[in-house]
Tab-separated table of C-alpha atoms in Angstrom:
chain	number	residue	atom	x	y	z
O	839	MET	CA	4.779	-38.185	-13.826
O	840	PRO	CA	8.630	-37.612	-14.154
O	841	CYS	CA	9.796	-35.875	-17.300
O	842	SER	CA	11.271	-38.509	-19.639
O	843	ASN	CA	13.310	-35.966	-21.697
O	844	PRO	CA	16.403	-34.977	-19.746
O	845	ASN	CA	16.729	-31.747	-21.574
O	846	VAL	CA	13.328	-30.571	-20.374
O	847	VAL	CA	13.010	-28.942	-17.071
O	848	PRO	CA	9.665	-29.737	-15.532
O	849	GLU	CA	7.649	-26.881	-14.250
O	850	ARG	CA	7.832	-26.039	-10.556
O	851	GLU	CA	4.866	-27.225	-8.710
O	852	ALA	CA	5.370	-25.298	-5.328
O	853	PHE	CA	7.793	-23.213	-3.472
O	854	THR	CA	8.584	-22.446	0.112
O	855	LEU	CA	8.106	-18.852	1.636
O	856	PRO	CA	10.697	-17.683	3.981
O	857	ASP	CA	9.326	-17.348	7.629
O	858	PHE	CA	9.392	-13.713	7.734
O	859	VAL	CA	6.909	-13.352	10.675
O	860	SER	CA	9.264	-15.327	13.075
O	861	ALA	CA	12.303	-13.090	11.958
O	862	CYS	CA	10.336	-9.937	12.355
O	863	PRO	CA	11.373	-8.345	15.789
O	864	PHE	CA	8.423	-6.083	15.931
O	865	PRO	CA	5.287	-7.168	17.861
O	866	LEU	CA	1.887	-7.679	16.056
O	867	ALA	CA	-1.020	-5.524	17.418
O	868	ILE	CA	-4.603	-4.968	15.877
O	869	ASN	CA	-6.446	-1.783	16.206
O	870	PRO	CA	-9.367	-2.246	18.582
O	871	HIS	CA	-11.507	-0.181	16.144
O	872	ASN	CA	-11.172	-2.748	13.392
O	873	GLN	CA	-14.811	-3.497	13.458
O	874	PRO	CA	-17.292	-1.927	12.562
O	875	ALA	CA	-15.029	0.408	10.771
O	876	SER	CA	-13.690	-2.096	8.350
O	877	SER	CA	-17.232	-3.170	7.288
O	878	GLU	CA	-18.641	0.297	7.159
O	879	SER	CA	-15.726	1.219	4.788
O	880	GLU	CA	-16.302	-1.721	2.536
O	881	LYS	CA	-19.869	-0.651	2.322
O	882	TRP	CA	-18.976	2.934	1.602
O	883	LEU	CA	-16.756	1.895	-1.386
O	884	ALA	CA	-19.283	-0.589	-2.681
O	885	GLU	CA	-22.054	1.998	-2.553
O	886	ALA	CA	-19.842	4.476	-4.576
O	887	GLY	CA	-19.809	2.001	-7.400
O	888	VAL	CA	-16.210	1.354	-7.509
O	889	HIS	CA	-16.463	-2.316	-8.178
O	890	PRO	CA	-17.248	-3.137	-11.845
O	891	ASN	CA	-19.158	-6.248	-11.102
O	892	GLU	CA	-20.129	-8.627	-8.328
O	893	PRO	CA	-17.375	-10.974	-8.711
O	894	HIS	CA	-14.846	-8.245	-8.306
O	895	LYS	CA	-16.604	-6.991	-5.207
O	896	ARG	CA	-16.562	-10.327	-3.588
O	897	ALA	CA	-12.797	-10.866	-4.480
O	898	PHE	CA	-12.046	-7.446	-3.145
O	899	ARG	CA	-13.770	-8.015	0.173
O	900	ALA	CA	-11.909	-11.412	0.439
O	901	CYS	CA	-8.658	-9.456	0.446
O	902	ASN	CA	-9.703	-8.002	4.110
O	903	PHE	CA	-8.033	-4.712	3.651
O	904	GLY	CA	-9.508	-3.555	7.003
O	905	LEU	CA	-7.495	-6.232	8.725
O	906	LEU	CA	-4.340	-4.693	7.037
O	907	THR	CA	-5.278	-1.215	8.013
O	908	ALA	CA	-5.887	-2.480	11.669
O	909	MET	CA	-2.468	-4.314	11.742
O	910	CYS	CA	-0.716	-1.202	10.334
O	911	TYR	CA	-2.307	1.667	12.203
O	912	THR	CA	-2.703	-0.074	15.491
O	913	SER	CA	-2.967	3.008	17.728
O	914	ALA	CA	-5.316	5.409	15.415
O	915	ASP	CA	-8.446	6.696	17.306
O	916	VAL	CA	-11.803	5.437	15.786
O	917	GLU	CA	-12.436	8.510	13.689
O	918	GLN	CA	-9.130	8.476	12.060
O	919	PHE	CA	-8.925	4.829	11.759
O	920	ARG	CA	-12.314	4.802	9.802
O	921	ILE	CA	-10.618	7.366	7.269
O	922	LEU	CA	-7.537	5.265	7.178
O	923	CYS	CA	-9.792	2.216	6.235
O	924	ASP	CA	-11.182	4.265	3.516
O	925	PHE	CA	-7.736	5.388	2.405
O	926	ILE	CA	-6.423	1.816	2.047
O	927	ASN	CA	-9.506	0.793	0.318
O	928	CYS	CA	-9.129	3.577	-2.094
O	929	LEU	CA	-5.437	2.897	-2.750
O	930	PHE	CA	-6.187	-0.918	-3.564
O	931	ALA	CA	-9.153	0.088	-5.735
O	932	PHE	CA	-6.776	2.401	-7.812
O	933	ASP	CA	-3.994	-0.183	-7.749
O	934	ASP	CA	-6.398	-2.955	-9.181
O	935	LEU	CA	-7.119	-0.572	-12.274
O	936	THR	CA	-3.476	-0.063	-12.912
O	937	ASP	CA	-1.763	-3.237	-12.025
O	938	GLU	CA	-4.269	-5.852	-13.119
O	939	GLY	CA	-7.122	-3.889	-14.685
O	940	GLY	CA	-7.521	-2.300	-18.204
O	941	LEU	CA	-5.189	0.535	-17.331
O	942	ARG	CA	-2.172	-1.728	-16.857
O	943	LYS	CA	-0.980	-0.825	-20.431
O	944	ASP	CA	-3.054	2.244	-21.039
O	945	ASP	CA	-0.690	5.165	-21.087
O	946	ASP	CA	-3.177	7.837	-21.926
O	947	GLY	CA	-5.802	6.379	-19.619
O	948	THR	CA	-3.480	6.354	-16.714
O	949	LYS	CA	-2.375	9.892	-17.262
O	950	ARG	CA	-5.957	11.016	-17.168
O	951	ALA	CA	-6.666	8.914	-14.125
O	952	ASN	CA	-3.561	10.300	-12.362
O	953	GLN	CA	-4.541	13.911	-12.945
O	954	ILE	CA	-8.059	13.222	-11.611
O	955	VAL	CA	-6.469	11.907	-8.478
O	956	MET	CA	-4.344	14.969	-8.046
O	957	ASN	CA	-7.295	17.331	-8.562
O	958	ALA	CA	-9.237	15.591	-6.015
O	959	LEU	CA	-6.485	15.802	-3.518
O	960	MET	CA	-5.776	19.587	-4.347
O	961	ASP	CA	-9.494	20.638	-4.177
O	962	PRO	CA	-11.392	18.014	-2.224
O	963	PHE	CA	-14.371	20.501	-1.462
O	964	CYS	CA	-15.205	21.841	-4.878
O	965	TYR	CA	-13.675	19.347	-7.357
O	966	THR	CA	-16.081	16.724	-8.768
O	967	THR	CA	-15.447	13.759	-11.317
O	968	GLU	CA	-17.409	11.068	-12.861
O	969	PHE	CA	-14.292	8.668	-12.217
O	970	ARG	CA	-15.545	6.734	-9.232
O	971	VAL	CA	-12.168	5.964	-7.864
O	972	GLY	CA	-11.320	9.652	-7.890
O	973	GLU	CA	-14.532	10.577	-6.271
O	974	VAL	CA	-14.017	8.411	-3.232
O	975	ILE	CA	-10.390	9.670	-3.018
O	976	ARG	CA	-11.780	13.159	-2.963
O	977	ASP	CA	-14.260	12.151	-0.227
O	978	PHE	CA	-11.917	10.426	2.211
O	979	TRP	CA	-9.256	13.317	1.831
O	980	GLY	CA	-11.696	15.958	2.345
O	981	ARG	CA	-12.865	14.275	5.639
O	982	ALA	CA	-9.295	13.813	6.755
O	983	ILE	CA	-8.751	17.638	6.381
O	984	LEU	CA	-11.868	18.551	8.331
O	985	ILE	CA	-10.841	16.210	11.053
O	986	GLY	CA	-7.464	17.799	11.224
O	987	CYS	CA	-4.404	17.145	9.269
O	988	PHE	CA	-1.129	19.239	10.014
O	989	GLU	CA	0.317	21.172	7.101
O	990	GLY	CA	3.453	19.062	7.012
O	991	THR	CA	1.457	15.890	6.945
O	992	CYS	CA	-0.634	17.188	4.070
O	993	ARG	CA	2.223	18.267	2.092
O	994	ARG	CA	4.085	14.971	2.696
O	995	PHE	CA	0.989	13.020	1.686
O	996	ILE	CA	0.372	14.951	-1.492
O	997	GLU	CA	4.078	14.960	-2.556
O	998	SER	CA	4.200	10.983	-1.966
O	999	THR	CA	1.143	10.699	-3.885
O	1000	GLU	CA	2.650	12.446	-6.895
O	1001	LEU	CA	5.728	10.203	-6.478
O	1002	TYR	CA	3.320	7.227	-6.533
O	1003	LEU	CA	1.242	8.255	-9.589
O	1004	ALA	CA	4.346	9.118	-11.527
O	1005	ALA	CA	5.816	5.669	-10.772
O	1006	VAL	CA	2.474	3.811	-11.747
O	1007	HIS	CA	2.642	5.709	-15.023
O	1008	GLN	CA	6.338	4.496	-15.525
O	1009	GLN	CA	5.241	1.102	-14.657
O	1010	VAL	CA	2.292	0.969	-17.279
O	1011	GLU	CA	4.735	2.518	-19.955
O	1012	LYS	CA	7.194	-0.251	-19.207
O	1013	ARG	CA	4.652	-2.834	-19.644
O	1014	ARG	CA	3.244	-1.236	-22.774
O	1015	THR	CA	6.785	-1.141	-24.348
O	1016	GLY	CA	7.809	-4.639	-22.707
O	1017	ALA	CA	10.902	-2.749	-21.112
O	1018	ILE	CA	12.340	-4.550	-18.195
O	1019	PRO	CA	14.229	-2.378	-15.532
O	1020	ASN	CA	17.547	-3.565	-13.973
O	1021	LEU	CA	17.352	-4.410	-10.267
O	1022	GLU	CA	18.562	-1.179	-8.959
O	1023	ASP	CA	16.011	0.751	-11.154
O	1024	TYR	CA	13.328	-1.530	-10.098
O	1025	ILE	CA	13.888	-1.148	-6.265
O	1026	LEU	CA	13.832	2.623	-6.773
O	1027	LEU	CA	10.592	2.348	-8.894
O	1028	ARG	CA	8.957	-0.190	-6.340
O	1029	ARG	CA	9.558	2.200	-3.577
O	1030	ASP	CA	7.050	4.483	-4.971
O	1031	THR	CA	4.698	2.000	-6.851
O	1032	GLY	CA	4.226	0.251	-3.326
O	1033	ALA	CA	2.615	3.414	-1.920
O	1034	LEU	CA	4.375	2.947	1.468
O	1035	LYS	CA	5.498	6.647	1.410
O	1036	MET	CA	1.740	7.692	1.223
O	1037	CYS	CA	0.944	5.026	3.926
O	1038	PHE	CA	3.563	6.398	6.219
O	1039	ALA	CA	2.201	10.042	5.890
O	1040	MET	CA	-1.310	8.612	6.665
O	1041	GLY	CA	0.185	7.250	9.720
O	1042	GLU	CA	1.049	10.768	10.846
O	1043	PHE	CA	-2.584	11.789	10.259
O	1044	GLY	CA	-3.892	8.661	12.086
O	1045	LEU	CA	-1.853	9.712	15.242
O	1046	ASN	CA	-2.303	13.451	14.870
O	1047	LEU	CA	1.460	13.882	14.691
O	1048	SER	CA	3.258	17.187	14.023
O	1049	ILE	CA	6.638	16.255	13.583
O	1050	PRO	CA	9.215	18.879	12.213
O	1051	ASP	CA	10.518	18.785	8.843
O	1052	ALA	CA	14.198	18.526	10.110
O	1053	VAL	CA	13.327	15.080	11.316
O	1054	PHE	CA	12.405	13.866	7.994
O	1055	GLU	CA	15.388	15.505	6.533
O	1056	ASN	CA	17.688	13.585	8.698
O	1057	ASP	CA	19.580	10.866	6.663
O	1058	LEU	CA	18.909	8.168	9.397
O	1059	MET	CA	15.211	8.723	9.221
O	1060	LYS	CA	15.449	8.545	5.487
O	1061	THR	CA	17.243	5.402	5.642
O	1062	MET	CA	14.592	3.882	7.983
O	1063	GLN	CA	11.839	5.003	5.801
O	1064	ASP	CA	13.595	3.182	2.732
O	1065	CYS	CA	14.136	0.158	5.063
O	1066	ALA	CA	10.680	-0.169	6.189
O	1067	ASN	CA	9.535	0.355	2.608
O	1068	ASP	CA	11.806	-2.216	1.254
O	1069	VAL	CA	10.649	-4.784	3.908
O	1070	VAL	CA	6.950	-4.461	3.014
O	1071	VAL	CA	7.442	-4.492	-0.856
O	1072	LEU	CA	10.582	-6.316	-1.557
O	1073	SER	CA	10.722	-9.692	0.369
O	1074	ASN	CA	14.367	-10.583	-0.742
O	1075	LEU	CA	15.628	-7.717	1.143
O	1076	VAL	CA	13.802	-8.203	4.353
O	1077	PHE	CA	16.548	-9.382	6.720
O	1078	ASP	CA	19.162	-6.945	5.545
O	1079	ARG	CA	16.576	-3.987	5.858
O	1080	ILE	CA	15.317	-4.887	9.237
O	1081	GLU	CA	18.925	-4.941	10.651
O	1082	ARG	CA	19.680	-1.611	8.981
O	1083	TYR	CA	16.459	-0.089	10.316
O	1084	LEU	CA	17.361	-1.118	13.738
O	1085	ASN	CA	20.900	0.412	13.416
O	1086	CYS	CA	19.570	3.724	12.428
O	1087	LYS	CA	16.886	3.754	14.869
O	1088	ALA	CA	19.542	3.279	17.574
O	1089	LYS	CA	21.645	6.193	16.214
O	1090	LEU	CA	18.815	8.646	15.657
O	1091	PRO	CA	19.554	11.912	17.514
O	1092	SER	CA	17.098	13.494	20.234
O	1093	TYR	CA	15.045	16.298	19.097
O	1094	GLY	CA	13.710	17.127	22.590
O	1095	ALA	CA	11.372	15.136	24.758
O	1096	ALA	CA	7.993	16.283	23.077
O	1097	VAL	CA	9.372	15.827	19.435
O	1098	ASP	CA	11.031	12.342	20.462
O	1099	LYS	CA	7.557	11.124	21.655
O	1100	GLU	CA	6.069	11.855	18.277
O	1101	ILE	CA	8.989	10.305	16.468
O	1102	ASP	CA	8.509	7.074	18.449
O	1103	SER	CA	4.971	7.047	17.281
O	1104	TYR	CA	5.881	7.643	13.780
O	1105	MET	CA	8.357	4.789	13.879
O	1106	ARG	CA	5.790	2.416	15.439
O	1107	VAL	CA	3.633	3.191	12.296
O	1108	MET	CA	6.709	1.986	10.120
O	1109	GLU	CA	7.290	-1.096	12.308
O	1110	ASP	CA	3.515	-1.949	12.232
O	1111	TRP	CA	3.632	-1.884	8.506
O	1112	MET	CA	6.645	-4.123	8.360
O	1113	ARG	CA	5.114	-6.662	10.854
O	1114	GLY	CA	1.317	-6.085	9.722
O	1115	GLY	CA	2.148	-6.612	6.192
O	1116	PHE	CA	3.515	-10.107	6.776
O	1117	ASP	CA	0.797	-11.259	8.904
O	1118	TRP	CA	-1.996	-9.730	6.835
O	1119	SER	CA	-0.581	-11.454	3.550
O	1120	LEU	CA	-1.105	-14.927	5.399
O	1121	GLU	CA	-4.704	-14.078	6.483
O	1122	SER	CA	-5.905	-12.328	3.295
O	1123	HIS	CA	-7.111	-13.929	0.168
O	1124	ARG	CA	-5.434	-11.511	-1.951
O	1125	TYR	CA	-2.225	-13.394	-2.804
O	1126	PHE	CA	-2.878	-16.969	-1.969
O	1127	GLY	CA	-6.460	-17.334	-2.500
O	1128	ASP	CA	-8.225	-20.468	-1.043
O	1129	GLN	CA	-4.779	-21.679	-0.147
O	1130	VAL	CA	-4.172	-19.073	2.339
O	1131	SER	CA	-4.832	-21.244	5.419
O	1132	GLU	CA	-2.529	-23.899	4.124
O	1133	VAL	CA	0.097	-21.499	3.252
O	1134	LYS	CA	0.053	-19.942	6.672
O	1135	ALA	CA	0.465	-23.437	8.309
O	1136	THR	CA	3.178	-24.698	5.951
O	1137	LEU	CA	4.705	-21.679	4.229
O	1138	SER	CA	4.263	-23.930	0.960
O	1139	VAL	CA	2.658	-22.257	-2.024
O	1140	LYS	CA	1.317	-24.373	-4.722
O	1141	LEU	CA	1.726	-22.907	-8.131
O	1142	LEU	CA	-1.378	-22.475	-10.370
O	1143	PRO	CA	-1.332	-22.276	-14.219
O	1144	PHE	CA	-1.115	-18.950	-15.438
O	1145	GLU	CA	-4.154	-16.951	-15.886
O	1146	GLU	CA	-4.264	-13.403	-16.667
O	1147	LYS	CA	-6.712	-11.556	-14.636
O	1148	ILE	CA	-8.054	-8.320	-16.110
O	1149	VAL	CA	-10.555	-6.092	-14.179
O	1150	LYS	CA	-12.284	-4.194	-16.618
O	1151	PRO	CA	-12.177	-0.374	-15.815
O	1152	GLU	CA	-14.909	1.996	-15.892
O	1153	LEU	CA	-14.522	4.856	-18.452
O	1154	ILE	CA	-11.897	7.187	-17.352
O	1155	PRO	CA	-13.272	10.650	-18.192
O	1156	VAL	CA	-11.127	13.608	-19.246
O	1157	ALA	CA	-9.627	15.399	-16.164
């Protein structure tokens, strides 16, 4: 029914998404090892007791994070791909606790959880914890090291995890205090809370790359990483960032044939994340729920009444 009061703006009922998939110049691919690795990883996570209840387990599985992994790590071999599935599942399990769960405004609890995660990464073969998300993180990272992970990749993954955890804590603190960052600060924070730096480092692991530090210190590579990051987590910057990424890619210097081949593989990881993130969002139930098929076909999203979704966390023990 139309609103009879001209001074009252009626609530918006739907909005239309931009057609990011058509605008993205990178091809879509899916890792051929998607199954059974994805299902095995889901089972591994559930058996570890990460899900607080059955409804949460069903909702988590409906997100189809294995498909996201397959779209974003398209060339990883079967053994590495299974660990990448475990990594992505762990990442979203932790994200659920701090973004929608009981830790979303819990400053002290987030600090303890963050410390447990770092302890698990620094000592994956001896450290133990009752925090189940911390324990599965310890498990997958220990297996990654045993399979083979170059020193530079390990260092970049741990450093990017520290940045992610620090940013998550900042985000929790801002929620608790009601602080709203300006746009520039939000973009910088989102580049870390989105965890893409961790994901890119795990792409190095998945392809068994050993790229020299000098490549990552190149300003063009840094800009490409930021662009790919922004495309995945900040949709309003997609078109500008893709163009900027391609410009930097064209100007990136040669580091010799062998290194250039590995750089090409690393850039494919970033490009798979940009393209795969779009397509997965239109396949998964994580963002659009039961509307996902309609949203994929029409790009129109019907807005639902606000409902705060809280996932009650397990007890976070002292690190």
